[in-house]
Amino acid sequence: MTFSSIVMYPNNPDIQFDEPYYMKTHMPLVEATWKPHGLISWKVTKYPTAFDGSRSEFLIMATLEWESEDSLKAALQAPGTVEVFADIPNFTNSKPVTLAGSQL
């Protein structure tokens, strides 16, 4: 069974988020670094508003699908992972919130 991880960026009033950099540089770095460890796929969704039209709590959400929970754990221990996390300030001033889990 696949395992999912979510990376969400809070939609703070002062958020700065360089979407082109994120999509053209950061996410390819994520894929290159973690695919050898079991990353199957990823997708990014933008949520500027909530259902009622108000400002959403999170602006950007990346969903990463893994072969297993052990794949995610191995990727997080990979040498290139330091570079993945060090790249965050290059595209945002928002600290990401992360989740990991499997389907019920």
PDB file of C-alpha atoms in Angstrom, residues 2-77:
ATOM      1  CA  THR A   2       1.304   3.464  -0.860  1.00  0.00           C
ATOM      2  CA  PHE A   3       2.105   6.047   1.782  1.00  0.00           C
ATOM      3  CA  SER A   4       1.429   9.780   1.471  1.00  0.00           C
ATOM      4  CA  SER A   5       3.152  12.855   2.777  1.00  0.00           C
ATOM      5  CA  ILE A   6       1.779  16.367   2.648  1.00  0.00           C
ATOM      6  CA  VAL A   7       3.710  19.640   2.798  1.00  0.00           C
ATOM      7  CA  MET A   8       1.493  22.697   3.387  1.00  0.00           C
ATOM      8  CA  TYR A   9       2.553  26.336   3.414  1.00  0.00           C
ATOM      9  CA  PRO A  10       0.472  28.561   5.731  1.00  0.00           C
ATOM     10  CA  ASN A  11      -1.255  31.427   3.955  1.00  0.00           C
ATOM     11  CA  ASN A  12      -0.070  34.113   6.365  1.00  0.00           C
ATOM     12  CA  PRO A  13      -0.912  37.729   5.463  1.00  0.00           C
ATOM     13  CA  ASP A  14       2.793  38.428   4.802  1.00  0.00           C
ATOM     14  CA  ILE A  15       3.495  35.238   2.820  1.00  0.00           C
ATOM     15  CA  GLN A  16       5.935  35.440  -0.038  1.00  0.00           C
ATOM     16  CA  PHE A  17       5.902  32.431  -2.369  1.00  0.00           C
ATOM     17  CA  ASP A  18       7.809  32.208  -5.653  1.00  0.00           C
ATOM     18  CA  GLU A  19       5.626  29.735  -7.540  1.00  0.00           C
ATOM     19  CA  PRO A  20       7.808  29.518 -10.695  1.00  0.00           C
ATOM     20  CA  TYR A  21      10.905  28.744  -8.608  1.00  0.00           C
ATOM     21  CA  TYR A  22       8.982  26.189  -6.567  1.00  0.00           C
ATOM     22  CA  MET A  23       7.679  24.349  -9.622  1.00  0.00           C
ATOM     23  CA  LYS A  24      10.770  24.637 -11.864  1.00  0.00           C
ATOM     24  CA  THR A  25      13.550  24.263  -9.299  1.00  0.00           C
ATOM     25  CA  HIS A  26      12.425  23.020  -5.898  1.00  0.00           C
ATOM     26  CA  MET A  27      10.047  20.234  -6.896  1.00  0.00           C
ATOM     27  CA  PRO A  28      12.474  18.797  -9.491  1.00  0.00           C
ATOM     28  CA  LEU A  29      15.095  18.811  -6.698  1.00  0.00           C
ATOM     29  CA  VAL A  30      12.657  16.920  -4.464  1.00  0.00           C
ATOM     30  CA  GLU A  31      12.005  14.384  -7.217  1.00  0.00           C
ATOM     31  CA  ALA A  32      15.680  13.867  -8.089  1.00  0.00           C
ATOM     32  CA  THR A  33      16.645  13.508  -4.438  1.00  0.00           C
ATOM     33  CA  TRP A  34      13.849  11.240  -3.259  1.00  0.00           C
ATOM     34  CA  LYS A  35      12.804   9.176  -6.296  1.00  0.00           C
ATOM     35  CA  PRO A  36      15.688   6.699  -5.748  1.00  0.00           C
ATOM     36  CA  HIS A  37      14.284   6.115  -2.247  1.00  0.00           C
ATOM     37  CA  GLY A  38      10.720   5.297  -3.285  1.00  0.00           C
ATOM     38  CA  LEU A  39       8.991   8.554  -4.238  1.00  0.00           C
ATOM     39  CA  ILE A  40       6.365   7.517  -6.797  1.00  0.00           C
ATOM     40  CA  SER A  41       4.775  10.837  -7.692  1.00  0.00           C
ATOM     41  CA  TRP A  42       3.988  14.347  -6.521  1.00  0.00           C
ATOM     42  CA  LYS A  43       1.452  17.060  -7.225  1.00  0.00           C
ATOM     43  CA  VAL A  44       1.054  20.649  -6.089  1.00  0.00           C
ATOM     44  CA  THR A  45      -2.244  22.425  -5.442  1.00  0.00           C
ATOM     45  CA  LYS A  46      -2.824  26.117  -4.744  1.00  0.00           C
ATOM     46  CA  TYR A  47      -5.610  27.091  -2.321  1.00  0.00           C
ATOM     47  CA  PRO A  48      -5.975  30.898  -2.269  1.00  0.00           C
ATOM     48  CA  THR A  49      -9.499  30.748  -0.803  1.00  0.00           C
ATOM     49  CA  ALA A  50     -11.666  28.591   1.440  1.00  0.00           C
ATOM     50  CA  PHE A  51     -15.141  27.347   0.416  1.00  0.00           C
ATOM     51  CA  ASP A  52     -16.732  30.539   1.713  1.00  0.00           C
ATOM     52  CA  GLY A  53     -14.370  32.751  -0.281  1.00  0.00           C
ATOM     53  CA  SER A  54     -12.292  33.799   2.704  1.00  0.00           C
ATOM     54  CA  ARG A  55      -8.504  33.545   2.801  1.00  0.00           C
ATOM     55  CA  SER A  56      -7.485  29.891   3.079  1.00  0.00           C
ATOM     56  CA  GLU A  57      -5.411  28.648   6.006  1.00  0.00           C
ATOM     57  CA  PHE A  58      -2.838  27.122   3.631  1.00  0.00           C
ATOM     58  CA  LEU A  59      -1.810  28.558   0.245  1.00  0.00           C
ATOM     59  CA  ILE A  60       0.201  25.722  -1.315  1.00  0.00           C
ATOM     60  CA  MET A  61       0.021  21.992  -0.672  1.00  0.00           C
ATOM     61  CA  ALA A  62       2.358  19.392  -2.126  1.00  0.00           C
ATOM     62  CA  THR A  63       1.210  15.773  -2.001  1.00  0.00           C
ATOM     63  CA  LEU A  64       3.947  13.158  -2.333  1.00  0.00           C
ATOM     64  CA  GLU A  65       3.170   9.476  -2.889  1.00  0.00           C
ATOM     65  CA  TRP A  66       5.649   6.865  -1.667  1.00  0.00           C
ATOM     66  CA  GLU A  67       6.084   3.131  -2.136  1.00  0.00           C
ATOM     67  CA  SER A  68       5.812   2.701   1.641  1.00  0.00           C
ATOM     68  CA  GLU A  69       6.328   4.394   4.968  1.00  0.00           C
ATOM     69  CA  ASP A  70       9.851   2.951   4.993  1.00  0.00           C
ATOM     70  CA  SER A  71      10.506   4.711   1.660  1.00  0.00           C
ATOM     71  CA  LEU A  72       9.685   8.070   3.193  1.00  0.00           C
ATOM     72  CA  LYS A  73      11.851   7.329   6.214  1.00  0.00           C
ATOM     73  CA  ALA A  74      14.769   6.335   3.949  1.00  0.00           C
ATOM     74  CA  ALA A  75      14.368   9.488   1.854  1.00  0.00           C
ATOM     75  CA  LEU A  76      14.419  11.703   4.929  1.00  0.00           C
ATOM     76  CA  GLN A  77      17.766  10.143   5.880  1.00  0.00           C
TER      77      GLN A  77
END
